[in-house]
Coordinates of C-alpha atoms in Angstrom, one line a residue:
Chain A
D23 CA 0.0 0.0 0.0
A24 CA 1.6 3.3 -1.1
G25 CA 2.1 6.0 1.4
V26 CA 2.1 9.7 0.6
T27 CA 4.3 10.4 -2.4
Q28 CA 6.0 13.7 -3.2
S29 CA 7.9 14.8 -6.2
P30 CA 10.5 15.8 -6.9
T31 CA 12.6 14.8 -3.9
H32 CA 15.2 17.5 -4.4
L33 CA 15.1 20.7 -6.4
I34 CA 17.4 23.7 -7.0
K35 CA 16.0 27.0 -8.3
T36 CA 17.3 30.5 -8.6
R37 CA 15.8 33.6 -7.1
G38 CA 12.8 34.9 -8.9
Q39 CA 11.8 31.6 -10.5
H40 CA 8.7 29.7 -9.7
V41 CA 8.4 26.1 -8.6
T42 CA 5.7 23.4 -8.6
L43 CA 5.7 20.6 -6.0
R44 CA 3.5 17.6 -6.2
C45 CA 1.8 15.3 -3.8
S46 CA -0.2 12.2 -4.0
P47 CA -2.1 11.3 -0.8
I48 CA -2.8 7.8 0.5
S49 CA -5.5 6.1 -1.5
G50 CA -8.9 7.0 0.0
H51 CA -7.6 10.1 1.7
K52 CA -9.4 13.3 0.7
S53 CA -7.5 15.9 2.6
V54 CA -4.1 17.2 1.8
S55 CA -2.1 19.7 3.8
W56 CA 1.2 21.4 3.0
Y57 CA 3.9 22.3 5.5
Q58 CA 7.2 24.2 5.2
Q59 CA 10.0 23.1 7.4
V60 CA 13.1 25.4 7.6
L61 CA 16.2 23.8 8.9
G62 CA 16.2 23.5 12.7
Q63 CA 12.5 24.3 13.1
G64 CA 9.3 22.4 13.2
P65 CA 7.0 22.2 10.2
Q66 CA 4.8 25.3 9.6
F67 CA 1.3 25.0 8.1
I68 CA 0.8 26.5 4.7
F69 CA -2.5 25.1 3.3
Q70 CA -5.1 22.5 3.7
Y71 CA -7.3 21.2 0.9
Y72 CA -10.3 19.0 1.2
E73 CA -12.5 17.9 -1.6
K74 CA -10.7 20.2 -4.0
E75 CA -11.3 23.3 -2.0
E76 CA -9.0 25.4 0.2
R77 CA -10.0 24.9 3.8
G78 CA -7.2 26.6 5.6
R79 CA -4.2 28.9 5.0
G80 CA -1.3 29.6 7.2
N81 CA 0.6 32.8 7.5
F82 CA 2.3 32.7 4.1
P83 CA 2.5 35.4 1.4
D84 CA 0.3 35.2 -1.8
R85 CA 3.4 33.9 -3.7
F86 CA 2.3 30.6 -2.3
S87 CA -0.7 28.9 -3.9
A88 CA -2.0 25.4 -4.2
R89 CA -4.7 23.3 -5.7
Q90 CA -6.2 19.8 -5.3
F91 CA -7.3 17.7 -8.3
P92 CA -10.3 15.4 -8.6
N93 CA -8.1 12.4 -7.8
Y94 CA -7.1 14.3 -4.5
S95 CA -3.5 14.8 -5.6
S96 CA -2.2 18.3 -5.0
E97 CA 0.2 20.8 -6.2
L98 CA 2.0 23.6 -4.3
N99 CA 3.2 26.5 -6.3
V100 CA 5.6 29.2 -5.2
N101 CA 6.3 32.2 -7.4
A102 CA 9.1 34.8 -7.3
L103 CA 11.3 32.5 -5.2
L104 CA 13.3 34.0 -2.4
L105 CA 16.4 32.6 -0.7
G106 CA 14.3 32.2 2.4
D107 CA 12.0 29.8 0.7
S108 CA 14.7 27.2 0.9
A109 CA 13.2 24.5 3.0
L110 CA 11.8 21.0 3.2
Y111 CA 8.2 21.0 1.9
L112 CA 6.0 18.4 3.4
C113 CA 2.7 17.0 2.3
A114 CA 0.3 15.3 4.8
S115 CA -2.8 13.4 4.0
T116 CA -5.7 12.5 6.2
F117 CA -9.0 10.8 5.4
S118 CA -11.2 13.5 6.8
R119 CA -11.2 17.2 7.4
F120 CA -12.1 17.6 11.0
E121 CA -11.8 14.6 13.3
P122 CA -9.0 15.6 15.8
N123 CA -8.0 12.0 16.5
T124 CA -7.3 11.2 12.9
E125 CA -3.7 10.4 12.2
A126 CA -1.9 12.6 9.6
F127 CA 0.5 10.7 7.2
F128 CA 3.4 12.7 5.9
G129 CA 5.4 12.2 2.7
Q130 CA 9.2 12.3 2.6
G131 CA 9.1 15.9 1.5
T132 CA 10.7 17.9 -1.3
R133 CA 14.0 19.6 -0.4
L134 CA 13.9 23.0 -2.2
T135 CA 17.1 25.0 -2.4
V136 CA 16.9 28.6 -3.8
V137 CA 20.3 30.0 -4.9
Chain B
L16 CA -4.1 26.8 19.9
A17 CA -2.5 25.5 23.1
K18 CA 1.2 26.3 23.2
T19 CA 3.6 23.5 24.0
T20 CA 6.9 23.6 25.8
Q21 CA 9.4 20.7 25.6
P22 CA 13.1 20.3 26.2
I23 CA 15.3 21.3 23.3
S24 CA 17.4 18.2 23.6
M25 CA 18.0 15.0 25.6
D26 CA 20.7 12.3 25.6
S27 CA 20.2 8.7 26.5
Y28 CA 22.0 5.4 26.2
E29 CA 20.9 2.3 24.4
G30 CA 18.6 0.1 26.4
Q31 CA 17.4 2.9 28.7
E32 CA 13.8 4.1 29.1
V33 CA 13.4 7.7 27.9
N34 CA 10.7 10.1 29.1
I35 CA 10.1 13.3 27.3
T36 CA 7.7 15.7 29.0
C37 CA 5.7 18.4 27.3
S38 CA 3.9 21.3 29.0
H39 CA 0.6 22.6 27.7
N40 CA -0.9 24.7 30.4
N41 CA -3.6 26.2 28.1
I42 CA -5.0 22.9 26.8
A43 CA -8.6 23.1 25.9
T44 CA -11.3 20.6 26.9
N45 CA -11.6 19.1 23.4
D46 CA -7.9 19.0 22.6
Y47 CA -6.0 15.8 22.0
I48 CA -2.3 15.3 22.7
T49 CA -0.3 13.8 19.8
W50 CA 3.4 13.0 19.4
Y51 CA 5.3 12.8 16.2
Q52 CA 8.8 11.5 15.4
Q53 CA 10.9 12.9 12.7
F54 CA 14.2 11.7 11.2
P55 CA 16.4 14.1 9.2
S56 CA 15.1 14.8 5.7
Q57 CA 11.9 12.8 6.3
G58 CA 8.4 13.7 7.1
P59 CA 7.1 13.4 10.7
R60 CA 5.7 10.1 11.7
F61 CA 2.8 9.6 14.1
I62 CA 3.8 7.9 17.3
I63 CA 0.9 8.1 19.7
Q64 CA -2.1 10.1 20.7
G65 CA -4.2 10.4 23.8
Y66 CA -6.8 12.4 25.7
K67 CA -6.3 11.4 29.3
T68 CA -4.7 8.9 31.7
K69 CA -2.5 6.4 29.8
V70 CA -2.2 5.2 26.3
T71 CA 0.1 2.5 25.2
N72 CA 0.9 1.1 21.7
E73 CA 3.7 -1.1 20.3
V74 CA 6.3 1.7 20.3
A75 CA 5.5 4.1 23.2
S76 CA 3.4 5.0 26.1
L77 CA 1.8 8.4 26.8
F78 CA 1.0 9.5 30.3
I79 CA -1.4 12.3 30.9
P80 CA -2.2 13.5 34.4
A81 CA -5.7 14.4 35.5
D82 CA -5.2 18.2 34.9
R83 CA -3.9 17.5 31.4
K84 CA -1.5 20.4 31.6
S85 CA 1.4 18.2 30.7
S86 CA 2.1 14.9 29.1
T87 CA 5.0 12.5 29.0
L88 CA 6.1 10.3 26.1
S89 CA 7.8 7.2 27.3
L90 CA 10.1 5.2 25.0
P91 CA 11.1 1.8 26.5
R92 CA 14.5 0.5 25.9
V93 CA 15.7 3.0 23.2
S94 CA 18.1 2.0 20.4
L95 CA 20.3 4.1 18.2
S96 CA 17.6 4.2 15.6
D97 CA 15.4 6.2 18.0
T98 CA 17.6 9.2 17.6
A99 CA 15.3 11.7 16.1
V100 CA 13.3 14.9 16.9
Y101 CA 10.1 14.3 18.9
Y102 CA 7.2 16.8 18.6
C103 CA 4.4 17.3 21.1
L104 CA 1.2 18.7 19.5
V105 CA -1.9 19.8 21.2
G106 CA -5.2 20.9 19.6
L107 CA -5.9 19.9 16.1
L108 CA -8.5 22.5 15.0
I109 CA -7.7 26.1 14.3
S110 CA -10.0 28.6 16.0
S111 CA -12.1 29.2 13.0
G112 CA -13.0 25.6 12.8
S113 CA -12.5 25.5 9.0
A114 CA -9.3 23.6 8.7
R115 CA -7.4 20.9 10.4
Q116 CA -3.9 22.3 11.1
L117 CA -1.1 20.7 13.0
T118 CA 1.0 23.2 15.0
F119 CA 4.5 22.0 15.6
G120 CA 6.9 23.5 18.1
S121 CA 10.6 23.1 17.8
G122 CA 10.6 19.6 19.2
T123 CA 13.0 17.7 21.4
Q124 CA 16.2 16.3 19.8
L125 CA 16.7 12.9 21.3
T126 CA 20.2 11.4 20.9
V127 CA 20.7 7.8 21.8
L128 CA 24.3 7.0 22.5
P129 CA 25.9 3.5 22.3

């Protein structure tokens, strides 16, 4: 049974470029969330999508956007990259949107380096 | 969301029991307590979750006192492969109730020594 898969695993971009990161949730999971993890810190919430709609947004600029497709996979887009966007980007999937005792499953992440 | 406080780092030796305590003085009535483990360059992995008293699974135990203002993750007989960052999370719904957000602190770096 496949877990959460993210692609690519590593990426190097230059300042000002844009990037698209992809995530496939566990089969049957309808909710996908994105997190940014800067080195030495815990993951920070960026977005949650459920049933193809944005359901939550963290404190990130409008350069960050995302979408969820009918098959529940998701893309995270970041425009006008800054050096500070260098981080591990994590995708988490859950079956439902609300239940607090639902385990979130994380992918391996995409390591983005902006130079 | 309830803020959590946990030690920045801990060292232990193989075979010992490790207890990591997390403080969450402002925990709300409906909040659960969840612990995640993260290895370098990997996503966090769910360890255990509880609401009150004691919860045990195949990898850990979680002790929660009656006032629920703290919790202790207990790892029995740790091995070198348990070296990781451990996060304590409390409260899984943001205040608006429209999203399910996990709020991570800085975690506890556990280093298991041979």
